[in-house]
Amino acid sequence: MTISGARTLQLAWREPAAHWEEAIPIGDGRLGAMVFGGANGRYQVNDATVWSGTPLIPAEELRRVTAQGAGPDRLREIRSTLAAGELSRAEDLLMTFEGRYSQEFLPFVDLTVEVPDATSETNSPARVLDLDRAVVEESLRAGGIAVSRVARVRDGVLLVELTADAPLPEVRIALTTPLRELARSASGELLSLDIAVPIDGAPLHEQSVVPPLRYAETDDAPYDGFASAVLAVRSDGTTEATGSGLTVRHARRLLIALSSSTRAESWWAGADDEWRTVSHETIRDRARDRALGACAVGTGPLRDDEPRHPGAARFAIGGRREGRWDVESDILRGTDDALTATVAAEYGRYLLTSSSRAGGPAANLQGIWNGELRPAWSSNYTININTQMNYWAAGPLGVAAHAEPLISLVERLAATGGDVARELYGCRGWVAHHNTDLWGWSLPVGMGHGAPSWAIWMMGGVWLTHSLWDHYEFTDDEDLLRDRLWPLLFGASEFCLDWLQVDDDGVAFLAPSTSPENAYRDGDDVPRALGLTATMDRELIRSLFQRTLRASDILGETGPLRDELEAALSSIPEPGIGRDGRLLEWSEEVPEHEPAHRHLSPLVGLYPLDLITPDETPALADAAARFLDARGPGAMGWSWAWKIALRARLGDGEAAHDLLTQALAPYDGDARRHGPVDGSEWGGLLPNLFSTHPPFQIDGNLGFPAAIAELLLQSHAGVVHLLPALPSAWPEGRVTGLGARGGLAVDLEWSDGRLTTAVLRNPGSEEREVRVRYEGAEARVSIPAGGEHVVPPEAALENTP
């Protein structure tokens, strides 16, 4: 169903949301809300800084773990035990390095804007999300009065505007919290809520922690988790406090502005330890000032028709984009899979830019949206794939600026991880493991009983540095590389230099080493995570050393680190290939514990790294393809996204398209149930288009646009490759604003499966020479500073040496 007149991409739902998984997400990186709609007008609100825990926990836990004997001496004992083949003993010793757990991202408040007796307008969708303008619109009718309700989050404020064609008898506004309410006040046109955020929150799988959420017990606690939510109202009616909320009577126009402020916000800003001394009154005033300021601006931001990100990528796979599309009939159960792919790419861009903004925390496992006090996997940062995937699309979709929060997160990890590297392992630099949180947790998790396969992996921070390198390559920002990224690359390289070991034959190995969340079977058919070097570890370290050397060349950095890196690189072998032609997951060929495991860890060198390419390393590329074949098709959203991107790197558009079709199918099961992690129950898309495991994880949504973009444009290995893996099911289409490495922007159009036009734009201040490839033809082209170059189809490209 296309409704004429829409100049933007709009998604329509026929009914208000009955459940959280049907609600529509909006956000600005600091504040997020799930829009339910209907007469009750519920908005479930999250603040990106509302996490359980305190800034003090990482250091406290490190002291506790080392006091119990974990440290460099025990690490040497573990390595000796591994060398002797005593794997069970090594596991027991290694688990003494585990801290408790990373903290939880929590729901904050619920706002309801009730229009009594209202129903959705006949013959109109109940809710419409404009992906370009980031606005949710509703059309209601209350007792014969037509009502429009519009919502958007902007500058840390949730704005809800009602307009009616006659005065409404009343609108009821209520504000509640699932956390501990400390105080509430309502006066004039203001409603405020003081809230305590827990200072500790245990994940669901740690059932022995009672109570699972713990609050500060005294007013003079080192950290009290204080937060405030303030709501301001502006209307042409009358407003009065009624019970726990406000009632507005006889208004035709009503603007509600909800904002928040937290002690954790002060900590994240990092201004002179303000978080330690900032008063409750100051925190409350910050929220009030934001709300009142938004009301003073008025409704202009809500009625703005301009796209929010005019320079970002715009997809029209199959040729259709602008219009209003019914989510159920056109997208979830429609017959135009090119349109579904277009929406998946655009929705992923929308979710990334709505959940990650400069100055705020990074997007977590659920972006910025969570309605559960005990969320799955704590809704934290899982840094063995999920957090990295959240940002794969930032560069390719032309929204690299939205990756800044990831840099800030890694900077915090490097600070806490420096202490962990030194005190736990006796290494220079910094380290992080499987999980982290707002506070920069860098220890292993597991409470001393977490299996090393999922609790202990020393390469989490190393993989994050590759996301930062991608950010540099897509922005070509040398100042950023020098001022912020170089120290992180340097520190991660120092750790890896100390962590690597070399055997008598001069071959680098790692002990202990795990392949994230996977295991092999030993000679006694027992699942093991330790004892062998994981391919992923060596590939991450090899690429880190190469990129750190490249950064030192760009910045003119000299020193002994260069010699160390060059010497270490020569000791790291290429990935092994098994007798069946598959890439090996470990340094030896061993029986698999889960042949269809959801993680594709040994293929990290193919994507997102560029160590394996069909042109430069054809044997390894073939081995990677065989590995993918053996792992099978689906699993859950993020695993699908990774498989699609890997197939794209291999130039296999048909296999990638088949996987994408599976991943974008509707999920008709119980979205709230925690499905098994072995891939036996595959996810899909929920009614609000969230990707589910189940339950919901946002990494699938954010990985899909990166994978789709990889089918249309690749720019690694020094080549801009046009339509490298175009599926035959997409014979025509266009996309504008794709990002390419080197800071370039690319527009593409194709018809009958053939490229018709490609425009490469160079926004930089210097001329850039680029290798451009389309199918078998390649050419070198020069793009002037601030200019563009139109690339003809392959028939007019001249191959150059």
Short mmCIF file of N, CA, C and O in Angstrom, two decimals, residues 443-551:
data_model
loop_
_atom_site.label_atom_id
_atom_site.label_comp_id
_atom_site.label_asym_id
_atom_site.label_seq_id
_atom_site.Cartn_x
_atom_site.Cartn_y
_atom_site.Cartn_z
N LEU A 443 37.26 -6.48 33.67
CA LEU A 443 37.60 -7.81 34.17
C LEU A 443 36.81 -8.90 33.43
O LEU A 443 35.78 -8.62 32.82
N PRO A 444 37.27 -10.16 33.52
CA PRO A 444 36.36 -11.25 33.15
C PRO A 444 35.15 -11.25 34.08
O PRO A 444 35.24 -10.79 35.23
N VAL A 445 34.02 -11.73 33.60
CA VAL A 445 32.84 -11.90 34.45
C VAL A 445 32.77 -13.36 34.90
O VAL A 445 33.64 -14.15 34.56
N GLY A 446 31.74 -13.71 35.66
CA GLY A 446 31.50 -15.12 35.96
C GLY A 446 31.44 -15.52 37.41
O GLY A 446 31.05 -16.64 37.74
N MET A 447 31.87 -14.63 38.34
CA MET A 447 31.77 -14.90 39.77
C MET A 447 32.52 -16.15 40.20
O MET A 447 32.20 -16.79 41.20
N GLY A 448 33.52 -16.54 39.43
CA GLY A 448 34.30 -17.70 39.79
C GLY A 448 33.74 -19.02 39.32
O GLY A 448 34.35 -20.07 39.55
N HIS A 449 32.56 -19.00 38.67
CA HIS A 449 31.99 -20.25 38.15
C HIS A 449 31.61 -20.13 36.68
O HIS A 449 31.01 -21.05 36.12
N GLY A 450 31.97 -19.02 36.03
CA GLY A 450 31.65 -18.85 34.63
C GLY A 450 32.60 -19.64 33.74
O GLY A 450 33.83 -19.54 33.86
N ALA A 451 32.06 -20.42 32.84
CA ALA A 451 32.90 -21.22 31.94
C ALA A 451 33.79 -20.29 31.12
O ALA A 451 33.33 -19.27 30.60
N PRO A 452 35.07 -20.61 30.98
CA PRO A 452 35.97 -19.73 30.22
C PRO A 452 35.50 -19.46 28.80
O PRO A 452 35.81 -18.40 28.24
N SER A 453 34.73 -20.36 28.20
CA SER A 453 34.30 -20.15 26.81
C SER A 453 33.49 -18.88 26.66
O SER A 453 33.56 -18.22 25.62
N TRP A 454 32.73 -18.50 27.69
CA TRP A 454 31.92 -17.28 27.57
C TRP A 454 32.33 -16.19 28.56
O TRP A 454 31.85 -15.06 28.48
N ALA A 455 33.21 -16.50 29.50
CA ALA A 455 33.55 -15.54 30.54
C ALA A 455 34.95 -14.96 30.40
O ALA A 455 35.20 -13.86 30.91
N ILE A 456 35.86 -15.67 29.75
CA ILE A 456 37.26 -15.23 29.77
C ILE A 456 37.81 -15.24 28.35
O ILE A 456 38.07 -16.31 27.77
N TRP A 457 37.99 -14.05 27.80
CA TRP A 457 38.57 -13.87 26.46
C TRP A 457 39.27 -12.53 26.48
O TRP A 457 38.65 -11.49 26.72
N MET A 458 40.53 -12.49 26.23
CA MET A 458 41.34 -11.30 26.44
C MET A 458 41.38 -10.37 25.23
O MET A 458 42.12 -9.38 25.23
N MET A 459 40.59 -10.65 24.21
CA MET A 459 40.67 -9.89 22.95
C MET A 459 39.49 -8.94 22.73
O MET A 459 39.38 -8.35 21.65
N GLY A 460 38.60 -8.76 23.72
CA GLY A 460 37.46 -7.88 23.52
C GLY A 460 37.88 -6.46 23.18
O GLY A 460 37.34 -5.82 22.26
N GLY A 461 38.85 -5.94 23.91
CA GLY A 461 39.32 -4.59 23.64
C GLY A 461 40.05 -4.49 22.32
O GLY A 461 39.96 -3.48 21.60
N VAL A 462 40.80 -5.54 21.97
CA VAL A 462 41.52 -5.54 20.70
C VAL A 462 40.54 -5.42 19.54
O VAL A 462 40.75 -4.64 18.61
N TRP A 463 39.44 -6.20 19.59
CA TRP A 463 38.48 -6.11 18.50
C TRP A 463 37.84 -4.72 18.44
O TRP A 463 37.59 -4.18 17.36
N LEU A 464 37.60 -4.12 19.58
CA LEU A 464 37.03 -2.77 19.57
C LEU A 464 37.95 -1.77 18.89
O LEU A 464 37.49 -0.82 18.23
N THR A 465 39.27 -1.94 19.01
CA THR A 465 40.18 -1.00 18.34
C THR A 465 40.02 -1.07 16.83
O THR A 465 40.25 -0.08 16.13
N HIS A 466 39.61 -2.22 16.29
CA HIS A 466 39.40 -2.31 14.85
C HIS A 466 38.18 -1.50 14.42
O HIS A 466 38.16 -0.93 13.32
N SER A 467 37.17 -1.44 15.27
CA SER A 467 36.03 -0.57 14.98
C SER A 467 36.47 0.89 14.95
O SER A 467 35.99 1.69 14.13
N LEU A 468 37.40 1.25 15.83
CA LEU A 468 37.90 2.62 15.84
C LEU A 468 38.73 2.90 14.60
O LEU A 468 38.68 4.01 14.04
N TRP A 469 39.54 1.94 14.17
CA TRP A 469 40.31 2.11 12.94
C TRP A 469 39.38 2.31 11.74
O TRP A 469 39.63 3.14 10.87
N ASP A 470 38.31 1.53 11.67
CA ASP A 470 37.33 1.73 10.61
C ASP A 470 36.78 3.14 10.64
O ASP A 470 36.58 3.77 9.59
N HIS A 471 36.53 3.64 11.85
CA HIS A 471 36.02 5.00 11.97
C HIS A 471 37.01 5.99 11.36
O HIS A 471 36.61 6.92 10.63
N TYR A 472 38.28 5.79 11.64
CA TYR A 472 39.28 6.67 11.02
C TYR A 472 39.27 6.53 9.50
O TYR A 472 39.28 7.54 8.77
N GLU A 473 39.24 5.31 8.99
CA GLU A 473 39.32 5.12 7.54
C GLU A 473 38.12 5.72 6.81
O GLU A 473 38.26 6.24 5.71
N PHE A 474 36.95 5.67 7.42
CA PHE A 474 35.77 6.22 6.76
C PHE A 474 35.69 7.74 6.89
O PHE A 474 35.01 8.39 6.11
N THR A 475 36.35 8.31 7.89
CA THR A 475 36.31 9.77 8.07
C THR A 475 37.56 10.46 7.56
O THR A 475 37.53 11.66 7.28
N ASP A 476 38.67 9.73 7.48
CA ASP A 476 39.96 10.30 7.08
C ASP A 476 40.33 11.47 7.98
O ASP A 476 40.92 12.46 7.53
N ASP A 477 40.01 11.34 9.27
CA ASP A 477 40.23 12.41 10.23
C ASP A 477 41.55 12.16 10.96
O ASP A 477 41.61 11.42 11.95
N GLU A 478 42.62 12.79 10.47
CA GLU A 478 43.94 12.55 11.04
C GLU A 478 44.06 13.13 12.44
O GLU A 478 44.78 12.58 13.29
N ASP A 479 43.38 14.23 12.72
CA ASP A 479 43.41 14.79 14.08
C ASP A 479 42.82 13.81 15.08
O ASP A 479 43.34 13.64 16.20
N LEU A 480 41.70 13.19 14.71
CA LEU A 480 41.09 12.19 15.58
C LEU A 480 42.04 11.02 15.80
O LEU A 480 42.19 10.53 16.92
N LEU A 481 42.69 10.58 14.74
CA LEU A 481 43.63 9.47 14.85
C LEU A 481 44.74 9.82 15.84
O LEU A 481 45.10 9.01 16.71
N ARG A 482 45.27 11.02 15.73
CA ARG A 482 46.39 11.42 16.59
C ARG A 482 45.94 11.61 18.04
O ARG A 482 46.59 11.11 18.97
N ASP A 483 44.85 12.32 18.24
CA ASP A 483 44.49 12.76 19.58
C ASP A 483 43.79 11.68 20.41
O ASP A 483 43.98 11.62 21.63
N ARG A 484 43.00 10.82 19.78
CA ARG A 484 42.20 9.89 20.56
C ARG A 484 42.45 8.42 20.22
O ARG A 484 42.46 7.57 21.11
N LEU A 485 42.64 8.11 18.94
CA LEU A 485 42.74 6.71 18.57
C LEU A 485 44.14 6.14 18.76
O LEU A 485 44.29 4.98 19.14
N TRP A 486 45.16 6.95 18.47
CA TRP A 486 46.53 6.45 18.60
C TRP A 486 46.84 5.92 20.00
O TRP A 486 47.39 4.81 20.14
N PRO A 487 46.50 6.62 21.08
CA PRO A 487 46.79 6.06 22.41
C PRO A 487 46.10 4.72 22.65
O PRO A 487 46.65 3.85 23.34
N LEU A 488 44.90 4.54 22.09
CA LEU A 488 44.18 3.28 22.28
C LEU A 488 44.82 2.15 21.48
O LEU A 488 44.97 1.02 21.98
N LEU A 489 45.21 2.43 20.25
CA LEU A 489 45.91 1.44 19.44
C LEU A 489 47.25 1.06 20.09
O LEU A 489 47.62 -0.12 20.15
N PHE A 490 47.97 2.07 20.55
CA PHE A 490 49.28 1.86 21.18
C PHE A 490 49.14 0.95 22.40
O PHE A 490 49.88 -0.03 22.55
N GLY A 491 48.18 1.26 23.28
CA GLY A 491 48.00 0.47 24.50
C GLY A 491 47.56 -0.94 24.23
O GLY A 491 48.03 -1.90 24.88
N ALA A 492 46.64 -1.11 23.26
CA ALA A 492 46.19 -2.47 22.92
C ALA A 492 47.34 -3.27 22.33
O ALA A 492 47.48 -4.48 22.60
N SER A 493 48.19 -2.63 21.53
CA SER A 493 49.34 -3.33 20.94
C SER A 493 50.35 -3.72 22.02
O SER A 493 50.92 -4.82 21.98
N GLU A 494 50.58 -2.84 22.98
CA GLU A 494 51.49 -3.19 24.07
C GLU A 494 51.01 -4.44 24.80
O GLU A 494 51.81 -5.34 25.12
N PHE A 495 49.71 -4.49 25.11
CA PHE A 495 49.20 -5.67 25.79
C PHE A 495 49.43 -6.92 24.96
O PHE A 495 49.89 -7.96 25.48
N CYS A 496 49.10 -6.85 23.67
CA CYS A 496 49.22 -8.04 22.83
C CYS A 496 50.68 -8.48 22.66
O CYS A 496 50.97 -9.68 22.57
N LEU A 497 51.60 -7.52 22.61
CA LEU A 497 53.02 -7.88 22.55
C LEU A 497 53.43 -8.68 23.77
O LEU A 497 54.20 -9.65 23.68
N ASP A 498 52.92 -8.29 24.93
CA ASP A 498 53.26 -9.01 26.16
C ASP A 498 52.49 -10.32 26.29
O ASP A 498 52.95 -11.25 26.95
N TRP A 499 51.31 -10.39 25.67
CA TRP A 499 50.46 -11.56 25.80
C TRP A 499 50.92 -12.69 24.87
O TRP A 499 50.80 -13.87 25.20
N LEU A 500 51.41 -12.33 23.69
CA LEU A 500 51.88 -13.33 22.74
C LEU A 500 53.04 -14.12 23.32
O LEU A 500 53.93 -13.58 23.98
N GLN A 501 53.08 -15.39 23.01
CA GLN A 501 54.22 -16.24 23.32
C GLN A 501 54.72 -16.88 22.02
O GLN A 501 53.95 -17.00 21.05
N VAL A 502 55.96 -17.26 21.98
CA VAL A 502 56.55 -17.85 20.79
C VAL A 502 57.17 -19.19 21.15
O VAL A 502 57.94 -19.29 22.13
N ASP A 503 56.83 -20.23 20.36
CA ASP A 503 57.36 -21.56 20.68
C ASP A 503 58.78 -21.74 20.13
O ASP A 503 59.37 -20.81 19.55
N ASP A 504 59.31 -22.94 20.30
CA ASP A 504 60.70 -23.20 19.90
C ASP A 504 60.91 -23.07 18.40
O ASP A 504 62.05 -22.89 17.94
N ASP A 505 59.83 -23.16 17.64
CA ASP A 505 59.93 -23.03 16.19
C ASP A 505 59.69 -21.60 15.72
O ASP A 505 59.58 -21.35 14.51
N GLY A 506 59.55 -20.67 16.66
CA GLY A 506 59.33 -19.28 16.29
C GLY A 506 57.91 -18.95 15.91
O GLY A 506 57.67 -17.91 15.27
N VAL A 507 56.94 -19.78 16.29
CA VAL A 507 55.53 -19.57 15.95
C VAL A 507 54.80 -19.00 17.16
O VAL A 507 54.88 -19.55 18.26
N ALA A 508 54.08 -17.91 16.94
CA ALA A 508 53.35 -17.26 18.03
C ALA A 508 52.14 -18.10 18.44
O ALA A 508 51.44 -18.66 17.60
N PHE A 509 51.91 -18.16 19.75
CA PHE A 509 50.71 -18.81 20.27
C PHE A 509 50.23 -18.03 21.48
O PHE A 509 50.93 -17.12 21.97
N LEU A 510 49.03 -18.33 21.95
CA LEU A 510 48.46 -17.65 23.10
C LEU A 510 47.96 -18.67 24.10
O LEU A 510 47.34 -19.67 23.72
N ALA A 511 48.25 -18.42 25.36
CA ALA A 511 47.79 -19.31 26.42
C ALA A 511 47.57 -18.47 27.68
O ALA A 511 48.52 -17.86 28.16
N PRO A 512 46.33 -18.44 28.15
CA PRO A 512 45.15 -19.12 27.61
C PRO A 512 44.54 -18.37 26.42
O PRO A 512 44.77 -17.18 26.25
N SER A 513 43.78 -19.12 25.63
CA SER A 513 43.10 -18.57 24.47
C SER A 513 41.77 -19.28 24.31
O SER A 513 41.69 -20.50 24.52
N THR A 514 40.72 -18.53 23.98
CA THR A 514 39.41 -19.13 23.74
C THR A 514 38.83 -18.57 22.45
O THR A 514 39.14 -17.45 22.05
N SER A 515 37.98 -19.35 21.81
CA SER A 515 37.22 -18.88 20.65
C SER A 515 35.83 -18.56 21.17
O SER A 515 35.12 -19.46 21.65
N PRO A 516 35.41 -17.29 21.14
CA PRO A 516 34.24 -16.84 21.91
C PRO A 516 33.04 -17.77 21.88
O PRO A 516 32.51 -18.09 20.82
N GLU A 517 32.69 -18.25 23.08
CA GLU A 517 31.48 -19.01 23.37
C GLU A 517 31.45 -20.38 22.73
O GLU A 517 30.43 -21.07 22.74
N ASN A 518 32.57 -20.81 22.13
CA ASN A 518 32.60 -22.11 21.47
C ASN A 518 33.57 -23.04 22.19
O ASN A 518 34.34 -22.62 23.05
N ALA A 519 33.54 -24.31 21.81
CA ALA A 519 34.42 -25.32 22.39
C ALA A 519 34.69 -26.39 21.34
O ALA A 519 33.93 -26.56 20.38
N TYR A 520 35.80 -27.10 21.52
CA TYR A 520 36.10 -28.28 20.71
C TYR A 520 36.02 -29.50 21.62
O TYR A 520 35.81 -29.38 22.83
N ARG A 521 36.20 -30.69 21.06
CA ARG A 521 36.17 -31.91 21.85
C ARG A 521 37.56 -32.53 21.86
O ARG A 521 38.21 -32.66 20.82
N ASP A 522 38.04 -32.84 23.07
CA ASP A 522 39.38 -33.38 23.20
C ASP A 522 39.40 -34.88 22.89
O ASP A 522 38.38 -35.46 22.47
N GLY A 523 40.54 -35.52 23.14
CA GLY A 523 40.68 -36.93 22.82
C GLY A 523 39.76 -37.83 23.61
O GLY A 523 39.48 -38.97 23.19
N ASP A 524 39.26 -37.34 24.74
CA ASP A 524 38.30 -38.11 25.54
C ASP A 524 36.86 -37.69 25.26
O ASP A 524 35.95 -38.03 26.02
N ASP A 525 36.67 -36.92 24.19
CA ASP A 525 35.35 -36.44 23.76
C ASP A 525 34.72 -35.50 24.78
O ASP A 525 33.50 -35.43 24.93
N VAL A 526 35.57 -34.74 25.50
CA VAL A 526 35.10 -33.77 26.49
C VAL A 526 35.19 -32.37 25.87
O VAL A 526 36.21 -32.03 25.27
N PRO A 527 34.12 -31.55 25.99
CA PRO A 527 34.19 -30.18 25.45
C PRO A 527 35.27 -29.37 26.17
O PRO A 527 35.35 -29.37 27.40
N ARG A 528 36.10 -28.67 25.40
CA ARG A 528 37.18 -27.86 25.96
C ARG A 528 37.19 -26.49 25.29
O ARG A 528 37.01 -26.38 24.08
N ALA A 529 37.44 -25.47 26.09
CA ALA A 529 37.62 -24.13 25.56
C ALA A 529 39.09 -23.73 25.53
O ALA A 529 39.47 -22.83 24.78
N LEU A 530 39.91 -24.36 26.38
CA LEU A 530 41.32 -24.00 26.51
C LEU A 530 42.22 -25.06 25.90
O LEU A 530 41.77 -26.14 25.54
N GLY A 531 43.49 -24.71 25.80
CA GLY A 531 44.48 -25.68 25.36
C GLY A 531 45.03 -25.44 23.98
O GLY A 531 46.11 -25.94 23.65
N LEU A 532 44.31 -24.70 23.15
CA LEU A 532 44.75 -24.39 21.80
C LEU A 532 44.60 -22.90 21.54
O LEU A 532 43.78 -22.22 22.17
N THR A 533 45.36 -22.39 20.59
CA THR A 533 45.25 -20.98 20.22
C THR A 533 44.11 -20.80 19.23
O THR A 533 44.04 -21.49 18.20
N ALA A 534 43.20 -19.88 19.53
CA ALA A 534 42.08 -19.61 18.64
C ALA A 534 42.55 -18.80 17.43
O ALA A 534 43.34 -17.85 17.57
N THR A 535 42.08 -19.18 16.27
CA THR A 535 42.40 -18.45 15.04
C THR A 535 42.03 -16.98 15.16
O THR A 535 42.77 -16.10 14.73
N MET A 536 40.89 -16.71 15.78
CA MET A 536 40.42 -15.33 15.90
C MET A 536 41.44 -14.47 16.65
O MET A 536 41.70 -13.33 16.27
N ASP A 537 42.01 -15.01 17.72
CA ASP A 537 42.96 -14.24 18.52
C ASP A 537 44.14 -13.79 17.66
O ASP A 537 44.56 -12.63 17.69
N ARG A 538 44.71 -14.73 16.90
CA ARG A 538 45.89 -14.39 16.11
C ARG A 538 45.53 -13.41 14.99
O ARG A 538 46.33 -12.52 14.66
N GLU A 539 44.34 -13.56 14.41
CA GLU A 539 43.94 -12.64 13.34
C GLU A 539 43.72 -11.22 13.87
O GLU A 539 44.11 -10.24 13.23
N LEU A 540 43.09 -11.12 15.03
CA LEU A 540 42.88 -9.80 15.62
C LEU A 540 44.20 -9.13 15.95
O LEU A 540 44.39 -7.92 15.73
N ILE A 541 45.13 -9.90 16.49
CA ILE A 541 46.42 -9.32 16.86
C ILE A 541 47.23 -8.96 15.62
O ILE A 541 47.85 -7.89 15.56
N ARG A 542 47.24 -9.83 14.62
CA ARG A 542 47.96 -9.53 13.39
C ARG A 542 47.47 -8.21 12.78
O ARG A 542 48.25 -7.33 12.44
N SER A 543 46.16 -8.07 12.68
CA SER A 543 45.61 -6.86 12.08
C SER A 543 45.88 -5.64 12.94
O SER A 543 46.16 -4.55 12.44
N LEU A 544 45.80 -5.80 14.27
CA LEU A 544 46.10 -4.68 15.17
C LEU A 544 47.52 -4.19 14.96
O LEU A 544 47.77 -2.97 14.86
N PHE A 545 48.48 -5.11 14.89
CA PHE A 545 49.87 -4.71 14.70
C PHE A 545 50.05 -3.99 13.36
O PHE A 545 50.75 -2.98 13.28
N GLN A 546 49.42 -4.51 12.32
CA GLN A 546 49.53 -3.86 11.00
C GLN A 546 48.94 -2.46 11.03
O GLN A 546 49.53 -1.50 10.48
N ARG A 547 47.80 -2.31 11.67
CA ARG A 547 47.14 -1.01 11.67
C ARG A 547 47.85 -0.03 12.59
O ARG A 547 47.88 1.18 12.31
N THR A 548 48.43 -0.52 13.67
CA THR A 548 49.20 0.37 14.53
C THR A 548 50.44 0.87 13.80
O THR A 548 50.81 2.05 13.91
N LEU A 549 51.09 0.01 13.04
CA LEU A 549 52.23 0.44 12.23
C LEU A 549 51.79 1.45 11.18
O LEU A 549 52.49 2.45 10.93
N ARG A 550 50.63 1.20 10.57
CA ARG A 550 50.12 2.15 9.58
C ARG A 550 49.83 3.50 10.23
O ARG A 550 50.17 4.56 9.68
N ALA A 551 49.24 3.48 11.42
CA ALA A 551 48.96 4.73 12.12
C ALA A 551 50.25 5.47 12.47
O ALA A 551 50.33 6.70 12.36
#
